mmCIF file of C-alpha atoms in Angstrom:
data_model
loop_
_atom_site.group_PDB
_atom_site.id
_atom_site.type_symbol
_atom_site.label_atom_id
_atom_site.label_comp_id
_atom_site.label_asym_id
_atom_site.label_seq_id
_atom_site.Cartn_x
_atom_site.Cartn_y
_atom_site.Cartn_z
ATOM 1 C CA MET A 1368 6.803 -108.327 11.198
ATOM 2 C CA LYS A 1369 4.981 -111.470 14.410
ATOM 3 C CA LYS A 1370 6.408 -108.923 16.744
ATOM 4 C CA ILE A 1371 4.457 -105.063 17.045
ATOM 5 C CA LEU A 1372 2.563 -104.216 18.695
ATOM 6 C CA PHE A 1373 -0.226 -101.590 19.223
ATOM 7 C CA ILE A 1374 1.219 -98.296 18.412
ATOM 8 C CA VAL A 1375 1.621 -96.443 21.192
ATOM 9 C CA LEU A 1376 4.002 -93.592 21.643
ATOM 10 C CA PHE A 1377 2.724 -93.497 17.813
ATOM 11 C CA ILE A 1378 -1.472 -91.738 19.865
ATOM 12 C CA ASN A 1379 -0.807 -88.461 22.296
ATOM 13 C CA TRP A 1380 -2.680 -91.038 25.726
ATOM 14 C CA ILE A 1381 -1.627 -87.912 27.478
ATOM 15 C CA ASN A 1382 -4.834 -86.138 26.095
ATOM 16 C CA ILE A 1383 -6.458 -88.849 26.377
ATOM 17 C CA TYR A 1384 -5.647 -89.215 30.121
ATOM 18 C CA SER A 1385 -5.606 -85.431 31.148
ATOM 19 C CA GLN A 1386 -8.874 -84.370 29.806
ATOM 20 C CA GLU A 1387 -11.531 -83.969 31.767
ATOM 21 C CA THR A 1388 -13.258 -86.552 30.046
ATOM 22 C CA LYS A 1389 -17.252 -87.869 31.807
ATOM 23 C CA ILE A 1390 -17.207 -91.583 32.176
ATOM 24 C CA GLU A 1391 -20.800 -92.733 31.864
ATOM 25 C CA ALA A 1392 -21.847 -95.724 30.462
ATOM 26 C CA PRO A 1393 -23.351 -96.025 26.735
ATOM 27 C CA ASP A 1394 -27.021 -95.773 26.543
ATOM 28 C CA TYR A 1395 -27.589 -97.362 23.679
ATOM 29 C CA LYS A 1396 -31.080 -96.415 24.125
ATOM 30 C CA LYS A 1397 -30.964 -92.878 24.028
ATOM 31 C CA ILE A 1398 -27.768 -93.112 21.321
ATOM 32 C CA GLU A 1399 -30.439 -96.015 18.652
ATOM 33 C CA SER A 1400 -32.803 -92.648 18.159
ATOM 34 C CA GLU A 1401 -30.093 -90.200 18.726
ATOM 35 C CA ILE A 1402 -28.415 -90.788 15.910
ATOM 36 C CA LYS A 1403 -31.171 -91.948 13.384
ATOM 37 C CA GLN A 1404 -32.837 -88.504 13.530
ATOM 38 C CA LYS A 1405 -31.839 -86.658 10.852
ATOM 39 C CA THR A 1406 -32.054 -83.120 12.369
ATOM 40 C CA SER A 1407 -29.990 -84.329 15.110
ATOM 41 C CA GLU A 1408 -26.394 -83.358 15.728
ATOM 42 C CA PHE A 1409 -25.854 -86.832 16.494
ATOM 43 C CA TYR A 1410 -27.154 -88.340 13.044
ATOM 44 C CA TYR A 1411 -24.656 -90.645 12.399
ATOM 45 C CA SER A 1412 -24.099 -90.494 8.539
ATOM 46 C CA LYS A 1413 -23.203 -87.413 9.993
ATOM 47 C CA LEU A 1414 -20.381 -89.011 11.871
ATOM 48 C CA VAL A 1415 -19.321 -91.374 9.703
ATOM 49 C CA ASP A 1416 -18.111 -87.679 7.403
ATOM 50 C CA LYS A 1417 -16.371 -86.419 11.113
ATOM 51 C CA PHE A 1418 -14.402 -90.156 10.935
ATOM 52 C CA ASN A 1419 -13.223 -90.084 7.437
ATOM 53 C CA SER A 1420 -12.183 -87.518 7.704
ATOM 54 C CA ALA A 1421 -10.487 -87.951 10.702
ATOM 55 C CA ASP A 1422 -12.241 -84.930 12.088
ATOM 56 C CA THR A 1423 -9.778 -83.535 15.757
ATOM 57 C CA THR A 1424 -12.647 -81.434 15.766
ATOM 58 C CA MET A 1425 -15.578 -84.384 16.771
ATOM 59 C CA THR A 1426 -17.130 -83.683 20.670
ATOM 60 C CA LEU A 1427 -16.410 -86.808 23.144
ATOM 61 C CA GLU A 1428 -20.312 -87.238 22.703
ATOM 62 C CA GLU A 1429 -20.017 -87.518 18.439
ATOM 63 C CA LYS A 1430 -17.133 -90.162 19.731
ATOM 64 C CA ARG A 1431 -18.627 -92.119 21.542
ATOM 65 C CA HIS A 1432 -22.490 -91.581 19.127
ATOM 66 C CA LEU A 1433 -20.098 -92.952 16.625
ATOM 67 C CA TYR A 1434 -18.932 -95.618 18.103
ATOM 68 C CA TYR A 1435 -22.233 -97.811 20.033
ATOM 69 C CA GLY A 1436 -24.316 -96.095 17.682
ATOM 70 C CA PHE A 1437 -22.223 -99.156 14.716
ATOM 71 C CA THR A 1438 -24.357 -101.686 16.731
ATOM 72 C CA PHE A 1439 -27.435 -100.168 15.356
ATOM 73 C CA GLN A 1440 -26.331 -100.798 11.992
ATOM 74 C CA LYS A 1441 -27.181 -102.613 9.374
ATOM 75 C CA ASN A 1442 -23.650 -104.149 8.916
ATOM 76 C CA TYR A 1443 -22.861 -104.317 12.172
ATOM 77 C CA SER A 1444 -21.303 -108.081 12.660
ATOM 78 C CA PRO A 1445 -19.256 -108.105 15.681
ATOM 79 C CA TYR A 1446 -18.126 -111.914 15.328
ATOM 80 C CA SER A 1447 -17.986 -112.303 11.329
ATOM 81 C CA SER A 1448 -14.006 -112.374 10.080
ATOM 82 C CA SER A 1449 -13.234 -110.876 6.314
ATOM 83 C CA LYS A 1450 -12.376 -112.568 4.047
ATOM 84 C CA HIS A 1451 -9.988 -110.554 3.623
ATOM 85 C CA SER A 1452 -8.456 -111.679 7.035
ATOM 86 C CA GLU A 1453 -6.391 -114.381 5.974
ATOM 87 C CA LYS A 1454 -4.549 -113.350 3.031
ATOM 88 C CA LEU A 1455 -3.922 -110.259 5.310
ATOM 89 C CA ARG A 1456 -1.913 -112.294 8.214
ATOM 90 C CA THR A 1457 0.216 -114.408 6.042
ATOM 91 C CA LEU A 1458 1.493 -111.142 5.105
ATOM 92 C CA ILE A 1459 1.241 -110.077 8.933
ATOM 93 C CA ASP A 1460 3.732 -113.448 9.406
ATOM 94 C CA LYS A 1461 6.030 -112.283 6.948
ATOM 95 C CA GLU A 1462 9.714 -112.591 8.669
ATOM 96 C CA LYS A 1463 10.616 -109.305 6.372
ATOM 97 C CA LEU A 1464 8.034 -107.434 4.723
ATOM 98 C CA SER A 1465 8.947 -106.034 1.598
ATOM 99 C CA ASN A 1466 7.653 -102.308 0.367
ATOM 100 C CA GLU A 1467 5.141 -104.628 -1.945
ATOM 101 C CA ASP A 1468 3.835 -105.767 0.775
ATOM 102 C CA TYR A 1469 2.770 -102.689 3.293
ATOM 103 C CA GLU A 1470 1.072 -101.944 0.282
ATOM 104 C CA GLU A 1471 -0.447 -104.630 0.390
ATOM 105 C CA ILE A 1472 -1.081 -105.088 3.426
ATOM 106 C CA ILE A 1473 -3.000 -101.537 2.872
ATOM 107 C CA LYS A 1474 -4.632 -102.471 1.002
ATOM 108 C CA LEU A 1475 -6.261 -105.536 2.509
ATOM 109 C CA SER A 1476 -6.802 -103.176 5.937
ATOM 110 C CA ASP A 1477 -9.088 -100.746 4.177
ATOM 111 C CA LEU A 1478 -10.684 -103.142 2.646
ATOM 112 C CA ILE A 1479 -11.506 -105.616 6.660
ATOM 113 C CA LEU A 1480 -11.816 -101.654 7.726
ATOM 114 C CA TYR A 1481 -15.525 -101.618 4.859
ATOM 115 C CA ASP A 1482 -17.408 -104.005 7.010
ATOM 116 C CA ASN A 1483 -15.789 -102.726 10.856
ATOM 117 C CA PRO A 1484 -14.561 -99.625 10.810
ATOM 118 C CA PHE A 1485 -13.338 -99.531 14.760
ATOM 119 C CA ASP A 1486 -11.600 -102.731 14.018
ATOM 120 C CA LEU A 1487 -8.306 -101.193 15.629
ATOM 121 C CA ARG A 1488 -6.584 -103.434 15.468
ATOM 122 C CA THR A 1489 -6.113 -103.229 11.632
ATOM 123 C CA LEU A 1490 -5.973 -100.042 11.792
ATOM 124 C CA ASN A 1491 -2.689 -100.614 14.332
ATOM 125 C CA TYR A 1492 -1.554 -103.112 11.252
ATOM 126 C CA LYS A 1493 -2.281 -100.894 8.135
ATOM 127 C CA SER A 1494 -0.297 -97.507 10.484
ATOM 128 C CA TYR A 1495 2.608 -99.472 10.681
ATOM 129 C CA CYS A 1496 2.435 -99.446 6.747
ATOM 130 C CA LEU A 1497 1.772 -95.914 6.310
ATOM 131 C CA LYS A 1498 4.524 -95.082 8.846
ATOM 132 C CA GLN A 1499 7.392 -97.672 6.979
ATOM 133 C CA LEU A 1500 6.608 -95.832 4.143
ATOM 134 C CA ASN A 1501 6.475 -92.646 5.506
ATOM 135 C CA LYS A 1502 2.363 -92.005 4.300
ATOM 136 C CA GLU A 1503 3.579 -89.800 6.690
ATOM 137 C CA THR A 1504 0.096 -87.237 6.134
ATOM 138 C CA GLU A 1505 -2.011 -90.964 5.744
ATOM 139 C CA LEU A 1506 -0.662 -91.931 8.324
ATOM 140 C CA GLU A 1507 -1.787 -89.095 10.879
ATOM 141 C CA LYS A 1508 -5.942 -89.839 9.510
ATOM 142 C CA VAL A 1509 -5.202 -92.966 11.025
ATOM 143 C CA ILE A 1510 -3.590 -91.787 13.952
ATOM 144 C CA VAL A 1511 -7.001 -89.470 14.481
ATOM 145 C CA LYS A 1512 -10.010 -92.726 13.698
ATOM 146 C CA MET A 1513 -7.300 -94.528 16.674
ATOM 147 C CA ASN A 1514 -7.759 -92.507 19.011
ATOM 148 C CA ILE A 1515 -11.453 -91.267 18.846
ATOM 149 C CA ILE A 1516 -12.908 -95.117 18.747
ATOM 150 C CA MET A 1517 -10.025 -94.856 22.338
ATOM 151 C CA THR A 1518 -11.354 -92.034 24.124
ATOM 152 C CA ALA A 1519 -15.090 -93.405 23.015
ATOM 153 C CA LEU A 1520 -13.739 -96.342 24.688
ATOM 154 C CA MET A 1521 -12.288 -94.754 27.555
ATOM 155 C CA SER A 1522 -14.711 -93.041 28.023
ATOM 156 C CA SER A 1523 -17.660 -95.723 29.316
ATOM 157 C CA GLY A 1524 -14.961 -97.046 32.250
ATOM 158 C CA ASP A 1525 -12.492 -98.498 34.044
ATOM 159 C CA GLY A 1526 -12.722 -101.871 33.753
ATOM 160 C CA ILE A 1527 -11.792 -102.969 37.343
ATOM 161 C CA SER A 1528 -15.832 -103.943 38.480
ATOM 162 C CA LYS A 1529 -18.606 -104.967 36.627
ATOM 163 C CA GLU A 1530 -19.976 -101.732 37.977
ATOM 164 C CA THR A 1531 -17.396 -99.992 36.102
ATOM 165 C CA ALA A 1532 -16.503 -102.608 33.435
ATOM 166 C CA PHE A 1533 -15.204 -100.975 29.178
ATOM 167 C CA TYR A 1534 -18.476 -100.818 26.637
ATOM 168 C CA VAL A 1535 -17.223 -102.724 23.529
ATOM 169 C CA ILE A 1536 -19.132 -103.492 20.644
ATOM 170 C CA THR A 1537 -16.674 -107.000 19.811
ATOM 171 C CA THR A 1538 -14.557 -109.203 21.412
ATOM 172 C CA SER A 1539 -11.551 -108.126 19.367
ATOM 173 C CA ASN A 1540 -11.628 -104.900 21.153
ATOM 174 C CA GLU A 1541 -11.606 -106.281 24.216
ATOM 175 C CA TYR A 1542 -7.744 -107.759 23.542
ATOM 176 C CA ASP A 1543 -6.998 -104.428 21.495
ATOM 177 C CA LEU A 1544 -7.831 -102.427 24.341
ATOM 178 C CA LEU A 1545 -5.270 -104.122 26.469
ATOM 179 C CA ASN A 1546 -2.565 -104.334 24.538
ATOM 180 C CA MET A 1547 -2.946 -100.738 23.691
ATOM 181 C CA LEU A 1548 -2.337 -99.482 27.536
ATOM 182 C CA GLY A 1549 0.057 -101.946 27.843
ATOM 183 C CA PHE A 1550 -1.327 -105.261 29.650
ATOM 184 C CA SER A 1551 -1.549 -108.963 28.590
ATOM 185 C CA PHE A 1552 -4.513 -110.793 28.926
ATOM 186 C CA GLY A 1553 -3.809 -114.047 31.339
ATOM 187 C CA GLY A 1554 -5.132 -116.126 28.764
ATOM 188 C CA GLU A 1555 -8.320 -116.853 31.110
ATOM 189 C CA GLN A 1556 -11.554 -115.414 30.087
ATOM 190 C CA SER A 1557 -15.259 -115.844 31.785
ATOM 191 C CA LEU A 1558 -18.466 -115.063 30.925
ATOM 192 C CA ILE A 1559 -20.027 -113.484 33.804
ATOM 193 C CA GLU A 1560 -23.771 -111.987 33.163
ATOM 194 C CA HIS A 1561 -23.231 -110.112 30.382
ATOM 195 C CA TYR A 1562 -19.015 -109.336 31.408
ATOM 196 C CA ASP A 1563 -16.463 -110.360 29.870
ATOM 197 C CA TYR A 1564 -13.920 -110.566 32.164
ATOM 198 C CA LEU A 1565 -9.944 -111.024 31.479
ATOM 199 C CA LYS A 1566 -7.698 -112.056 33.640
ATOM 200 C CA LEU A 1567 -4.071 -109.739 33.605
ATOM 201 C CA ASP A 1568 -0.359 -111.112 33.188
ATOM 202 C CA GLU A 1569 0.909 -109.836 36.914
ATOM 203 C CA ASN A 1570 0.823 -105.496 36.072
ATOM 204 C CA GLN A 1571 2.853 -102.359 38.459
ATOM 205 C CA TYR A 1572 -0.884 -101.819 38.934
ATOM 206 C CA ASN A 1573 -2.051 -104.908 40.815
ATOM 207 C CA ILE A 1574 -4.620 -104.987 39.302
ATOM 208 C CA PRO A 1575 -5.807 -108.962 38.589
ATOM 209 C CA GLY A 1576 -8.312 -108.183 35.534
ATOM 210 C CA PHE A 1577 -10.795 -105.928 33.386
ATOM 211 C CA TYR A 1578 -14.543 -106.476 32.837
ATOM 212 C CA PHE A 1579 -16.244 -105.115 29.622
ATOM 213 C CA ASP A 1580 -19.813 -105.209 28.334
ATOM 214 C CA VAL A 1581 -20.235 -107.007 26.368
ATOM 215 C CA SER A 1582 -23.908 -106.616 25.485
ATOM 216 C CA PRO A 1583 -25.215 -105.558 21.822
ATOM 217 C CA CYS A 1584 -22.460 -109.149 20.936
ATOM 218 C CA LEU A 1585 -24.204 -111.279 23.068
ATOM 219 C CA ASN A 1586 -27.815 -109.593 21.463
ATOM 220 C CA TYR A 1587 -26.980 -110.222 18.346
ATOM 221 C CA LEU A 1588 -26.376 -113.645 19.061
ATOM 222 C CA SER A 1589 -29.561 -113.357 20.747
ATOM 223 C CA ASN A 1590 -31.487 -111.975 17.442
ATOM 224 C CA ASP A 1591 -29.217 -114.633 15.193
ATOM 225 C CA PHE A 1592 -30.507 -117.172 16.556
ATOM 226 C CA LYS A 1593 -35.068 -116.511 16.374
#
């Protein structure tokens, strides 16, 4: 289990790249206003219901309001770690896993995702275990959820410069995004203004690194110290 990579082959990335996706930085003030209006199509509880049911009809704007709107929810905590994470890591580090282990990983993943539904790494672990147990219906739902998150992320920029940075709501999403796109972290991270810059290992595209706007994370820390 140690060497599990993100299950890119399960996710139809061709659709993400081939569709006419509007690349635009999220307008956090506008998103905050719209997700609070009960009459809005972006009312947050409506979006959560669609996400939980793995609704494949969600529009790009709904996905963006869902993901970036999470920063305005009371349970948003970008630097917290679930009490279940250590037990999950212990299982993942085992050389061989039984069906009982897969079931336990799924259970622990659900507990972690209850607090942080956009944890791509945990969603990936869950999807892997569902695949091993041949639970195809549940697996499809997890894949849809991962695609919703990734589509929102990829619609925010290309990461090549500060002006076109990827916008993330947790720093863990930075590294998960790298892995899911097939890149490897080069070992160097820098905070430049409100951007995280991650250097990449050598790659076929000759991209030296990616920029990530981490404004919500920094704002959270700032408010936490008031």
